[in-house]
mmCIF file of C-alpha atoms in Angstrom:
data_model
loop_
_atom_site.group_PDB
_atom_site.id
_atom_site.type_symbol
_atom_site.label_atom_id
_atom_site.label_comp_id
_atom_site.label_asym_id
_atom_site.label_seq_id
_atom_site.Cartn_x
_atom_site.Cartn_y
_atom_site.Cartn_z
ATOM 1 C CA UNK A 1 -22.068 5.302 -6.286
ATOM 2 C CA UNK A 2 -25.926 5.058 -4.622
ATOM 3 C CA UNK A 3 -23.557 6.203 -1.296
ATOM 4 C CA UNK A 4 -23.879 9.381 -2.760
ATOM 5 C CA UNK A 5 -27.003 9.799 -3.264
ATOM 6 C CA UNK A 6 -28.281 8.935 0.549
ATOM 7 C CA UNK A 7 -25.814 11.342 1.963
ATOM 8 C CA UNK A 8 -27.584 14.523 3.158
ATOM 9 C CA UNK A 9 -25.940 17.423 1.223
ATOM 10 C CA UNK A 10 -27.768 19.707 3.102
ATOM 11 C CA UNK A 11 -25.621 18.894 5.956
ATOM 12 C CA UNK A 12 -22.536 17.983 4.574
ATOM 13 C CA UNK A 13 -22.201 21.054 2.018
ATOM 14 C CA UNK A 14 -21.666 23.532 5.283
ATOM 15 C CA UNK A 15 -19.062 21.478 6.660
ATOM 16 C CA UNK A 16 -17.172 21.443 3.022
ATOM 17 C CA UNK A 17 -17.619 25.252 3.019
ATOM 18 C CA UNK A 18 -16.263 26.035 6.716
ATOM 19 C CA UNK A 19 -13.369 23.189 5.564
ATOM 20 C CA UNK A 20 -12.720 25.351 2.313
ATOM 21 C CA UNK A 21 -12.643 28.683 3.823
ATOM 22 C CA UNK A 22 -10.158 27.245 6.839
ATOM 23 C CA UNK A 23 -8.133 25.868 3.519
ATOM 24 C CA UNK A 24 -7.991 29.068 2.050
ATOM 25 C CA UNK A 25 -6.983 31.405 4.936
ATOM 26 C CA UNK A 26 -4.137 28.859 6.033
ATOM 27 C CA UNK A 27 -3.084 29.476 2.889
ATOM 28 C CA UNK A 28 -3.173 32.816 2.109
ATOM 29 C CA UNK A 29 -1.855 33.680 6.189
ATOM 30 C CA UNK A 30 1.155 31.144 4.770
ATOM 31 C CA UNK A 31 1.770 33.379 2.077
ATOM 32 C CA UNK A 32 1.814 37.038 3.633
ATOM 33 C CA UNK A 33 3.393 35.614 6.696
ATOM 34 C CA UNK A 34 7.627 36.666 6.931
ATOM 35 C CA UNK A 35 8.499 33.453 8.451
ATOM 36 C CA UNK A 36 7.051 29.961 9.544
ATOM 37 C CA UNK A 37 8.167 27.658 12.568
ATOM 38 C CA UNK A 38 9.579 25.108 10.316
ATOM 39 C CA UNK A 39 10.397 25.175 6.594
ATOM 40 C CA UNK A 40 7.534 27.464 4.868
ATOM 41 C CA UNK A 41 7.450 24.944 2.119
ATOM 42 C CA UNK A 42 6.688 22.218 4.110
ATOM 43 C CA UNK A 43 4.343 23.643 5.506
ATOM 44 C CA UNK A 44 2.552 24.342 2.613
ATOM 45 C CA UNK A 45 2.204 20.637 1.564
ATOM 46 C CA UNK A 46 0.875 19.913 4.930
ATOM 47 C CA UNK A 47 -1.659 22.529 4.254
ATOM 48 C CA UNK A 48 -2.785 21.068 0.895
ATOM 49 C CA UNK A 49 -2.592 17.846 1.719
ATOM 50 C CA UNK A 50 -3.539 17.196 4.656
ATOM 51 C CA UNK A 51 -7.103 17.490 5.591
ATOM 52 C CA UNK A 52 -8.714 19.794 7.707
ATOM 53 C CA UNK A 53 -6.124 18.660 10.324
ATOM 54 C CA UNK A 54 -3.793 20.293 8.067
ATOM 55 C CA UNK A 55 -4.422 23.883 8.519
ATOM 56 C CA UNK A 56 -5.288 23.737 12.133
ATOM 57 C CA UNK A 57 -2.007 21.998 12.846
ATOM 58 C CA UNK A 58 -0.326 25.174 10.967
ATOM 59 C CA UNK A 59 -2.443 27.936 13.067
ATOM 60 C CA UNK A 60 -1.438 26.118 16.377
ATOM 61 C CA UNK A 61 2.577 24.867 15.315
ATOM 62 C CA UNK A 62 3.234 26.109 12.795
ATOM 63 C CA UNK A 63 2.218 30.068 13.077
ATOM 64 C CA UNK A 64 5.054 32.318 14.833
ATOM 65 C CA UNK A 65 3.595 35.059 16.573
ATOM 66 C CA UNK A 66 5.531 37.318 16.848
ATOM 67 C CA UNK B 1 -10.767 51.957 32.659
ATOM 68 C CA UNK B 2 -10.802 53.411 29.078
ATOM 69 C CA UNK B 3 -6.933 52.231 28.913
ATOM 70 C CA UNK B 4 -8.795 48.943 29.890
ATOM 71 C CA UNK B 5 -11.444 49.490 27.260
ATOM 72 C CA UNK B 6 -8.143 50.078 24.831
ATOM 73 C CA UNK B 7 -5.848 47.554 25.546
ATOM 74 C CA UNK B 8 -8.892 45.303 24.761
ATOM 75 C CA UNK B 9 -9.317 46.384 21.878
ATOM 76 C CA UNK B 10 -5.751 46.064 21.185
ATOM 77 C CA UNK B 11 -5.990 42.167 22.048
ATOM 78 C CA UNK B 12 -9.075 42.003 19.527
ATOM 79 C CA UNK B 13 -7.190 43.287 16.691
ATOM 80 C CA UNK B 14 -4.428 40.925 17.504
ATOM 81 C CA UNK B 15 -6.079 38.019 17.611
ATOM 82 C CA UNK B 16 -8.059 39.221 14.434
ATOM 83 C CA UNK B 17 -4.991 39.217 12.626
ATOM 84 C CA UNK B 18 -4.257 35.673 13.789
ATOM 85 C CA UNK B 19 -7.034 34.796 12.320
ATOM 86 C CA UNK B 20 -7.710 33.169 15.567
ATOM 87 C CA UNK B 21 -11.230 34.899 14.761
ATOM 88 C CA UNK B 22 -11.868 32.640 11.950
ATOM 89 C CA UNK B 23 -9.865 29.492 12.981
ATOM 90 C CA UNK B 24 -11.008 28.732 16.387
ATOM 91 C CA UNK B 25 -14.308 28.995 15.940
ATOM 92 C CA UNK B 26 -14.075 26.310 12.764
ATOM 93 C CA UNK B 27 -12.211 23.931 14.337
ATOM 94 C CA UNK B 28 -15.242 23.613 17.161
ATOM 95 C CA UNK B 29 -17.865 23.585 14.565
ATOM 96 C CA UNK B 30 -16.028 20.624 12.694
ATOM 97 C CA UNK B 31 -15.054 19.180 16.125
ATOM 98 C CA UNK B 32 -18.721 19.527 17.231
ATOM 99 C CA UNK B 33 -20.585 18.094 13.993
ATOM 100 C CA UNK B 34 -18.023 15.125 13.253
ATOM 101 C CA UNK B 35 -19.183 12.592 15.981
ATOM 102 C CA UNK B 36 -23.619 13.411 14.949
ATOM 103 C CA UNK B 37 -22.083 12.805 11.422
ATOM 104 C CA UNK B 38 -19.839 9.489 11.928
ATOM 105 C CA UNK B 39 -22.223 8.099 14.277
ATOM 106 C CA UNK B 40 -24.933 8.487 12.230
ATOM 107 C CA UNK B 41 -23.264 7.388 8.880
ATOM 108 C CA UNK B 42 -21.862 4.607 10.759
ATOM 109 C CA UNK B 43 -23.447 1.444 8.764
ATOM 110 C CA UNK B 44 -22.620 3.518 5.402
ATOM 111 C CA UNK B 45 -19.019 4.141 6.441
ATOM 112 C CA UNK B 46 -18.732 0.509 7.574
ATOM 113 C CA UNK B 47 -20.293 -0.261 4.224
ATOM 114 C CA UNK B 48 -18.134 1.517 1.790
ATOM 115 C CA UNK B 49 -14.970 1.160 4.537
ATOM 116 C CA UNK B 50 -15.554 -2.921 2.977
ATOM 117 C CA UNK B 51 -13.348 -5.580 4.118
ATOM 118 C CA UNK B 52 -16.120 -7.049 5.935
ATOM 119 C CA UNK B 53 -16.945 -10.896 4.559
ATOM 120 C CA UNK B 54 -20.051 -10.925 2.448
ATOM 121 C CA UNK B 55 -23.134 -10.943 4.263
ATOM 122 C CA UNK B 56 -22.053 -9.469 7.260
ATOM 123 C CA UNK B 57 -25.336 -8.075 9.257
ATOM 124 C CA UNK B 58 -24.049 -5.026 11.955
ATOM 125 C CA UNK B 59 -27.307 -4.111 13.784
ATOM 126 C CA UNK B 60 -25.934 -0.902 15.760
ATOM 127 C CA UNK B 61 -27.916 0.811 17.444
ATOM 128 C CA UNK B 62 -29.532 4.235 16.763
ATOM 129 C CA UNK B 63 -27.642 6.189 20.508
ATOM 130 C CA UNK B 64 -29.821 8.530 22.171
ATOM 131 C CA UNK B 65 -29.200 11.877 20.903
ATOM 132 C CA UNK B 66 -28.473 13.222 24.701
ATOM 133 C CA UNK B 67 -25.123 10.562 24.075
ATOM 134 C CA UNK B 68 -24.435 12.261 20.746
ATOM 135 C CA UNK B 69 -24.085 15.362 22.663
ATOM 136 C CA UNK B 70 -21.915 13.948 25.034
ATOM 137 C CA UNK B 71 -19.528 12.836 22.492
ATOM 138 C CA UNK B 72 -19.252 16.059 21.160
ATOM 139 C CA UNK B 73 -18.807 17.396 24.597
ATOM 140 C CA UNK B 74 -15.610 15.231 25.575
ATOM 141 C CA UNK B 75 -14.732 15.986 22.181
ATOM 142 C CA UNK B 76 -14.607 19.216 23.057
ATOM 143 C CA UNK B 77 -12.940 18.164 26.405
ATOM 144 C CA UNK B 78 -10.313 16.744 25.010
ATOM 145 C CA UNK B 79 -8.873 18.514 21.602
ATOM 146 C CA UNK B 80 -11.241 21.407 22.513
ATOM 147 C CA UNK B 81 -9.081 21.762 25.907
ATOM 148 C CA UNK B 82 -6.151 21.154 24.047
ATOM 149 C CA UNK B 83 -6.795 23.790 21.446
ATOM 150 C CA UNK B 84 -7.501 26.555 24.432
ATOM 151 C CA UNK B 85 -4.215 25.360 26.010
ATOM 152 C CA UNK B 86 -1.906 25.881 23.052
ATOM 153 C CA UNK B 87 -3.690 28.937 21.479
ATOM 154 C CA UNK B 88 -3.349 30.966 25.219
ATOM 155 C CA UNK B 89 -0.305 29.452 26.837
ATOM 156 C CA UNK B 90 1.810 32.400 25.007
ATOM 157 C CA UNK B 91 -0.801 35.412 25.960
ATOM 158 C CA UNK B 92 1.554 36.379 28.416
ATOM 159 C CA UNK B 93 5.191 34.381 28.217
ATOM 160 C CA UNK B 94 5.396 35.057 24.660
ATOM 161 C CA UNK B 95 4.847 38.634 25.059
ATOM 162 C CA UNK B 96 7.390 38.652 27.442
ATOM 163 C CA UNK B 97 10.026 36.630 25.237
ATOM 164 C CA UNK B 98 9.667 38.839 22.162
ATOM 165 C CA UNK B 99 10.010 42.073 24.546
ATOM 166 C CA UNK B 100 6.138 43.509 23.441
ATOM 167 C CA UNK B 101 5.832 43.339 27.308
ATOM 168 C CA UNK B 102 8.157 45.553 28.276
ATOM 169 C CA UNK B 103 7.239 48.046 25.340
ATOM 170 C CA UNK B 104 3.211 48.126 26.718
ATOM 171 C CA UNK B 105 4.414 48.256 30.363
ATOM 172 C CA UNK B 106 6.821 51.611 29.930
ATOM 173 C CA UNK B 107 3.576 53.069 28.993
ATOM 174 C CA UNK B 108 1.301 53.994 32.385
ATOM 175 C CA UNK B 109 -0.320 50.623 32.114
ATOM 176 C CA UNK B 110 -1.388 48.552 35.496
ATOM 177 C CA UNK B 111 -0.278 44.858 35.367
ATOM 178 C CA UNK B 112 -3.683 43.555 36.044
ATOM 179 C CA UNK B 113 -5.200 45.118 33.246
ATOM 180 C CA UNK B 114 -2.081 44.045 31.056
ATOM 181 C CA UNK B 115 -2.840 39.846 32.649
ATOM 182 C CA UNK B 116 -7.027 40.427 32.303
ATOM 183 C CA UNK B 117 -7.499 42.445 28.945
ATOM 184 C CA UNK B 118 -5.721 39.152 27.674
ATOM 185 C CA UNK B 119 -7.787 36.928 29.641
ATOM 186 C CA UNK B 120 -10.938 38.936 28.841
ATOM 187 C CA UNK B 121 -9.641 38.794 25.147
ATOM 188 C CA UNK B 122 -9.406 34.958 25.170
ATOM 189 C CA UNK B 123 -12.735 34.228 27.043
ATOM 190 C CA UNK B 124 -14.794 36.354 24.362
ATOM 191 C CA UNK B 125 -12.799 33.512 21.439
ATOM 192 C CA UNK B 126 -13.260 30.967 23.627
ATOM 193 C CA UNK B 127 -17.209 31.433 24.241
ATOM 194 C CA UNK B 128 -18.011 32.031 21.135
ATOM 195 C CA UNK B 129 -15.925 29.134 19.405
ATOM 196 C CA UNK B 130 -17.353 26.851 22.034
ATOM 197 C CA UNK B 131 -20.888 28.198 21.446
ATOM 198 C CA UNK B 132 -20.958 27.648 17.555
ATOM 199 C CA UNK B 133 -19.333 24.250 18.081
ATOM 200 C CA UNK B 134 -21.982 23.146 20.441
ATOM 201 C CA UNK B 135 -24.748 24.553 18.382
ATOM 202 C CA UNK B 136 -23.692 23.083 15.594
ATOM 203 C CA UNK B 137 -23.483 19.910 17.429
ATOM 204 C CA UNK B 138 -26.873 20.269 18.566
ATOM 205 C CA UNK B 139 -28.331 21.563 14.956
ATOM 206 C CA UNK B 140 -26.867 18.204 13.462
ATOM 207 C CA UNK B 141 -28.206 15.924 16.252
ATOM 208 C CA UNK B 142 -31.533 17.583 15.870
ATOM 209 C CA UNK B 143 -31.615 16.956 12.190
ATOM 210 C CA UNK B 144 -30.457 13.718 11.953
ATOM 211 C CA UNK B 145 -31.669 12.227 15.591
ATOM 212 C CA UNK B 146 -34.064 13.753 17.425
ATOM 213 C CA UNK B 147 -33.979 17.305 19.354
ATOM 214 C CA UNK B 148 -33.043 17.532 22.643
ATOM 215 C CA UNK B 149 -34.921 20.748 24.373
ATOM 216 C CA UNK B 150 -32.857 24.085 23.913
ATOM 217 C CA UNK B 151 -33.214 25.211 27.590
ATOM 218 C CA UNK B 152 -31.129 22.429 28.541
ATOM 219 C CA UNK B 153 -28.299 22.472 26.343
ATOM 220 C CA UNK B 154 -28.331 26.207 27.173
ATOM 221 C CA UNK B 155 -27.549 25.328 30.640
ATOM 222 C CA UNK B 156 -25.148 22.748 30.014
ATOM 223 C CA UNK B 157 -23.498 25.072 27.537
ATOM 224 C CA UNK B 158 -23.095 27.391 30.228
ATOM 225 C CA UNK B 159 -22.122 24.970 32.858
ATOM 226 C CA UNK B 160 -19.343 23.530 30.523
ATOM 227 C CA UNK B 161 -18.408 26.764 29.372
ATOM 228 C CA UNK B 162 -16.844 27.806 32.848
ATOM 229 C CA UNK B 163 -14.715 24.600 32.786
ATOM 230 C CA UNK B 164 -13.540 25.886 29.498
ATOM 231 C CA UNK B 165 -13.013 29.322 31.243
ATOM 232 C CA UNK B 166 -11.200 28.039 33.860
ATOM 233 C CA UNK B 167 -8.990 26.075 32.075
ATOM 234 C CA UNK B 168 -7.997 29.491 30.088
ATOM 235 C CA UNK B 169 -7.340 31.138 33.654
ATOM 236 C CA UNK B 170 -5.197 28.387 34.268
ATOM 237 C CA UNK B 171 -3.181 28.526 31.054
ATOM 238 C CA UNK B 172 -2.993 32.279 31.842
ATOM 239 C CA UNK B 173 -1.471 31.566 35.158
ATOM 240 C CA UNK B 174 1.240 29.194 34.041
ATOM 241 C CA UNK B 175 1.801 31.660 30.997
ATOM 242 C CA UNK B 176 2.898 34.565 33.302
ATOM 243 C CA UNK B 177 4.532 32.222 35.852
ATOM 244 C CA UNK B 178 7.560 30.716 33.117
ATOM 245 C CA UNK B 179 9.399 32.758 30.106
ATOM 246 C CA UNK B 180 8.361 29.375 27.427
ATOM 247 C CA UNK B 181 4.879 29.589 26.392
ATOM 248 C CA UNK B 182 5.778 25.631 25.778
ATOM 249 C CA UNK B 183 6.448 25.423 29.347
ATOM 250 C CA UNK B 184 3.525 27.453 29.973
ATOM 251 C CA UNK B 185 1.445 25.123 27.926
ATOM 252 C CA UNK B 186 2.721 21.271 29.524
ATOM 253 C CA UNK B 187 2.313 22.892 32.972
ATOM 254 C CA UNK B 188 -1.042 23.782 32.138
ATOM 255 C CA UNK B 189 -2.275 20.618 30.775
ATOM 256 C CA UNK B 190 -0.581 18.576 33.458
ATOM 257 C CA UNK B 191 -2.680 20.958 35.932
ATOM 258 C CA UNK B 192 -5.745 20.029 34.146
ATOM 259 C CA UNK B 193 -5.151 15.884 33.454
ATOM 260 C CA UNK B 194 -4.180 15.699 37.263
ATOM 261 C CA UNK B 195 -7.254 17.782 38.497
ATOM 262 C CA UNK B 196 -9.592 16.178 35.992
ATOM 263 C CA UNK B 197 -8.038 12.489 37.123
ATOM 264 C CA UNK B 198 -8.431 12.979 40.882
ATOM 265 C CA UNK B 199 -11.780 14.997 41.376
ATOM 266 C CA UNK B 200 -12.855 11.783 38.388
ATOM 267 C CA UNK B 201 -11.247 9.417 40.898
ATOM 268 C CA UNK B 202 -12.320 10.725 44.166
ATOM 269 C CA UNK B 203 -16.058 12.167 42.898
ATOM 270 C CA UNK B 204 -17.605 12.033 46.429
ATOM 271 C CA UNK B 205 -15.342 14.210 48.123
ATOM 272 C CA UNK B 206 -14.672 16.692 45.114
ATOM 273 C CA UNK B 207 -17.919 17.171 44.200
ATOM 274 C CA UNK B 208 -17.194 21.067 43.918
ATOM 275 C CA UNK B 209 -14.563 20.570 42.010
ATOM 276 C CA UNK B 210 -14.194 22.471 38.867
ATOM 277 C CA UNK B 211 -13.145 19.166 36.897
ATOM 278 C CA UNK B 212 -16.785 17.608 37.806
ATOM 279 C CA UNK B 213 -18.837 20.566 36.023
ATOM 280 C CA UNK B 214 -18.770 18.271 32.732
ATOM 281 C CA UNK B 215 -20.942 15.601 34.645
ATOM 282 C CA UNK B 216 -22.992 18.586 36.039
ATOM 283 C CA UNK B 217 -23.084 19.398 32.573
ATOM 284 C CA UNK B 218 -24.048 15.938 31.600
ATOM 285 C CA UNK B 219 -26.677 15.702 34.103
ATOM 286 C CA UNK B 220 -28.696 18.633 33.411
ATOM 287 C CA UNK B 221 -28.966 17.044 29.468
ATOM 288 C CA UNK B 222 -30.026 13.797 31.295
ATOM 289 C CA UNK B 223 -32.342 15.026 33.792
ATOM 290 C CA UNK B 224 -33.443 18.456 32.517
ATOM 291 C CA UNK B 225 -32.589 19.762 36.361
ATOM 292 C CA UNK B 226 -29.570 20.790 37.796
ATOM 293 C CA UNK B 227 -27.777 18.235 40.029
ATOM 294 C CA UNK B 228 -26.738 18.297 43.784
ATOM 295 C CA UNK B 229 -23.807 20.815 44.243
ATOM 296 C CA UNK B 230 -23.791 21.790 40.957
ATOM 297 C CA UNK B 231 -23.936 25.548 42.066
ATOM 298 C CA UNK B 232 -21.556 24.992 45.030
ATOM 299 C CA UNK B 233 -19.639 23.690 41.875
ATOM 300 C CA UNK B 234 -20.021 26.748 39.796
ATOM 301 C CA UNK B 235 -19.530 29.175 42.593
ATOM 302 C CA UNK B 236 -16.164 27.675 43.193
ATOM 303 C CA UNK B 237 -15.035 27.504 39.743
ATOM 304 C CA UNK B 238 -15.504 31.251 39.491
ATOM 305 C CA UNK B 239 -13.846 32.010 42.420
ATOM 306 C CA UNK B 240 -10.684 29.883 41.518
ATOM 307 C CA UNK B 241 -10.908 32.056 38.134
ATOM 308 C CA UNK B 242 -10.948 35.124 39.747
ATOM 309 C CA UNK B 243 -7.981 34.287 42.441
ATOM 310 C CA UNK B 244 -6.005 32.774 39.737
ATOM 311 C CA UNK B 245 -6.314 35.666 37.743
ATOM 312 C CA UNK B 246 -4.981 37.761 40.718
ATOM 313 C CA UNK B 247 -2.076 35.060 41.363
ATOM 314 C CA UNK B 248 -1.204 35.652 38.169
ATOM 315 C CA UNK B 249 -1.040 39.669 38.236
ATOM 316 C CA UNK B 250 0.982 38.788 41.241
ATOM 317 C CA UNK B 251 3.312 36.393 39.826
ATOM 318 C CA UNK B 252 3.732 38.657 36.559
ATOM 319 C CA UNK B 253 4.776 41.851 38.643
ATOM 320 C CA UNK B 254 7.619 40.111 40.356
ATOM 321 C CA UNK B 255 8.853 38.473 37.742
ATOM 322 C CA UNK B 256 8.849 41.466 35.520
ATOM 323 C CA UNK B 257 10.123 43.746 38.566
ATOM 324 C CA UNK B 258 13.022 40.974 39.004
ATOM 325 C CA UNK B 259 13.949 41.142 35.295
#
């Protein structure tokens, strides 16, 4: 894989952090939250599957507020 | 004024334990650094994408880094917009909905400070998201292209910024105009595709049109000054915000009064 090796990790590596940490609060928000706008479970795959669209997409949709 | 002070704070801690604190601002980082990143990885993408026939040659050429920027602004202008639109449309009608409304308002509270703690709330997120988004935009370009001068996209920040702001007074309006926040949030973005569409359509005689402070935006990256009505622009836009916000005290103390 020479790809690899000409990609900039310097400038990727942030992005894959920001990514991570926006993984890891969707997920742990999914978990303490009481109820979901949609099946919970569901929207837990979307959340691990889905990149970074993923757990925006669950903020904005799938988050009840109140 | 210190009930002000407190019911801004209140909105702070809400949107804290959103996590709209962490969220928003994330989303315009990554919406701000993907287009430096896939434009400049473009031939390697291509590359490793395959499916081209062997030998292919794709000569594309290195943009400007001032047309970097602008993709990352209409990025910003378009999901960026979005985002503002469907995080505030239920500041107010959701409140309202779930009865938290009613439960602030028995309390000696005005109903402007009630409609612009929330605004005031949202424009701190909103500044701040769109300020790390652009810088990291403008870190990436500067990295990988070439810089473009601070001073510049500092003015072009801030010119863009009130676009942003008055798209959240907007959303606020609609918000304490119907009950649905979804409502809230189609009326708004209507508003804003119609405005952006005719002032786009019909520059010449909208030129203060808030819609047009993206090209203002544009042309201070271009030409490093401001352009022609720029400021007659920016005057307006903040004076729509301001009467907006007052329509939308208004419209929120009927409505509530009726109910």
């Amino acid at each position: 894989m020479e790809i690899l090796e000409t990609v900039n990790w310097a400038l990727i590596l942030p992005i894959l952090i920001i990514q991570l940490v926006l993984f890891v609060v969707a997920l742990i928000d999914l978990v303490k939250i009481e109820k979901t706008n949609g099946p919970k479970w569901l929207w837990a795959i979307i959340i691990l599957f889905v990149n970074i669209i993923g757990p925006i997409l669950y903020f904005v949709i799938g988050r009840r507020n109140h | 004024m210190s009930q002000w002070v407190s019911l801004f704070k209140k909105e702070m801690l809400e949107m804290a334990r959103n996590f709209k604190w962490i969220w928003v601002p994330i989303t315009f980082i990554l919406l701000g650094v993907m287009d430096p990143l896939t434009t400049f990885y473009m031939p390697q993408i291509l590359d490793a994408a395959g499916g081209l026939p062997e030998g292919t040659v794709i000569e594309i050429p290195t943009p400007a880094p001032v047309d970097v920027l602008m993709m990352s602004l209409s990025q910003f202008s378009t999901i960026g917009v979005l985002l503002i639109i469907l995080t505030s449309m239920g500041a107010v009608a959701g409140e309202r909905k779930s009865g938290v409304a009613e439960l602030i308002l028995v309390k000696p509270v005005s109903y402007g400070s009630f409609i612009t703690t929330k605004w005031a709330a949202m424009l701190c997120l909103l500044w701040v998201s769109f300020l790390a988004g652009y810088l990291a935009s403008w870190y990436y370009i500067s990295v990988l292209f070439e810089q473009i001068p601070i001073v510049e996209v500092f003015i072009s920040f801030a010119i863009y910024g009130i676009w942003l702001s008055f798209v959240l007074s907007v959303t606020i309006f609609f918000s304490s105009l119907f009950k649905s926040p979804g409502a809230a949030g189609a009326a708004s973005l209507a508003f804003v595709i119609i405005l952006s569409l005719v002032s786009g359509t019909l520059a010449h005689i909208f030129e203060w049109s808030p819609a047009q402070l993206m090209g203002y935006a544009e042309g201070v990256l271009r030409t490093g000054t401001l352009q022609d009505h720029s400021v007659s622009s920016i005057v307006f836009s903040v004076a729509c915000c301001i009467v907006i916000l007052m329509g939308s005290t208004y419209v929120f103390k009927k409505k509530e009064l009726a109910s």
